[in-house]
Amino acid sequence: MENRIYSVDSAKAAKAVQYGYLNAIQYKAPANIAGVGNLCPKASAACLAACLGWYSGHASMVKSDQDRNSVRQSRIDKARRFMTDRKAYLWDVCRATALAYRKAKKAKLKLAGRLNGSTDIAYEGIAIELNEKQAGILSKLCARKIKPGKYKNIFELFAFVQWIDYTKNAARLYRALPSNYCLTLSYSGTNKADCLKALGAGHNVAVVFGDGLPSHWNGFPVIDGDSHDLRHLDPRGVVVGLSPKGKKAKADKESGFVVWSKAAPSLALAA
Ligand code: SF4
């Protein structure tokens, strides 16, 4: 654990090193699990029921679904702080980003930040304001001049960092996103029309395949998305194939969120 904001040592984050990146991922309690509002506005019942942010890795090491271990509690605390004490929380995210950037630089790596490890928050619309003292702290940590004042979003503030995320909110793809923010649409089991439209427009779509990667999904080539999480390195207009993470996703043969070859939709794209 890098600090309370980012995780840099998950299995997937660790794979980024061989590609020259430190991958820092922020996990918060998904959807409305923290009881402070829905942080995944386009989640399907199926994706929530199998969400890796709650049902895989350390977060899943509980006796029953209702239990909370320290990882789950930390994700709940972060979601609550984001919703109820946003200014202070965002400052913690900025400071954690600067710390991760310094760590990456020391290791001769670039930083790839992922704010929505287990949420779907439109950070492109959240402004950040820095006072003199805060700008000084970030400048020192990053060893570059960061001015005080208002920034459109964290991506503008940390323009020298590569940012990546998955989203189930297709509308976000079509906004004027910062050039250092790469968004991949994610198949939820209920947003197929959005996914096909996005693929047709040259965006990428992540799909969870239960029994290995097919060569194509609905006419679009499938690439292996598990070799790293650096989605900005992917070619455009492809399906990013992922394996199910966690017991629930691996057992999900019914909901449609996980695509199995026998049940895989064979809808061909209209010629
Ligand atoms: S939208 Fe993503 S993060 Fe949110 S519940 Fe679904 S799978 Fe989890």
PDB file of N, CA and C and ligand atoms in Angstrom, residues 30 40 43 47-48 51 118-119 168, ligand 1:
ATOM      1  N   PRO A  30     -17.672   0.849  -4.063  1.00  0.00           N
ATOM      2  CA  PRO A  30     -18.422   1.139  -5.291  1.00  0.00           C
ATOM      3  C   PRO A  30     -19.889   1.490  -5.047  1.00  0.00           C
ATOM      4  N   CYS A  40     -21.335   5.031  -8.817  1.00  0.00           N
ATOM      5  CA  CYS A  40     -21.310   4.323 -10.107  1.00  0.00           C
ATOM      6  C   CYS A  40     -22.677   4.496 -10.764  1.00  0.00           C
ATOM      7  N   ALA A  43     -23.911   1.690 -13.148  1.00  0.00           N
ATOM      8  CA  ALA A  43     -23.659   0.287 -12.807  1.00  0.00           C
ATOM      9  C   ALA A  43     -24.906  -0.535 -13.093  1.00  0.00           C
ATOM     10  N   CYS A  47     -23.040  -6.044 -12.598  1.00  0.00           N
ATOM     11  CA  CYS A  47     -21.638  -5.644 -12.367  1.00  0.00           C
ATOM     12  C   CYS A  47     -21.420  -5.325 -10.897  1.00  0.00           C
ATOM     13  N   LEU A  48     -22.433  -4.750 -10.243  1.00  0.00           N
ATOM     14  CA  LEU A  48     -22.293  -4.466  -8.816  1.00  0.00           C
ATOM     15  C   LEU A  48     -22.194  -5.761  -8.019  1.00  0.00           C
ATOM     16  N   CYS A  51     -18.629  -6.897  -8.429  1.00  0.00           N
ATOM     17  CA  CYS A  51     -17.626  -5.822  -8.540  1.00  0.00           C
ATOM     18  C   CYS A  51     -16.285  -6.192  -7.902  1.00  0.00           C
ATOM     19  N   SER A 118     -12.624   1.439  -8.476  1.00  0.00           N
ATOM     20  CA  SER A 118     -13.880   0.730  -8.169  1.00  0.00           C
ATOM     21  C   SER A 118     -15.027   1.729  -7.964  1.00  0.00           C
ATOM     22  N   THR A 119     -15.003   2.771  -8.773  1.00  0.00           N
ATOM     23  CA  THR A 119     -16.092   3.759  -8.803  1.00  0.00           C
ATOM     24  C   THR A 119     -16.191   4.251 -10.251  1.00  0.00           C
ATOM     25  N   LYS A 168     -18.569   2.988 -17.167  1.00  0.00           N
ATOM     26  CA  LYS A 168     -19.774   2.390 -17.762  1.00  0.00           C
ATOM     27  C   LYS A 168     -20.710   3.490 -18.235  1.00  0.00           C
TER      28      LYS A 168
HETATM   29  S1  SF4 B   1     -19.592   0.338 -12.397  1.00  0.00           S
HETATM   30 FE1  SF4 B   1     -17.601  -0.690 -12.114  1.00  0.00          FE
HETATM   31  S2  SF4 B   1     -16.890  -0.066 -10.096  1.00  0.00           S
HETATM   32 FE2  SF4 B   1     -19.089   0.368 -10.197  1.00  0.00          FE
HETATM   33  S3  SF4 B   1     -20.127  -1.448  -9.399  1.00  0.00           S
HETATM   34 FE3  SF4 B   1     -19.983  -1.751 -11.604  1.00  0.00          FE
HETATM   35  S4  SF4 B   1     -18.051  -2.896 -11.884  1.00  0.00           S
HETATM   36 FE4  SF4 B   1     -18.003  -1.999  -9.805  1.00  0.00          FE
END
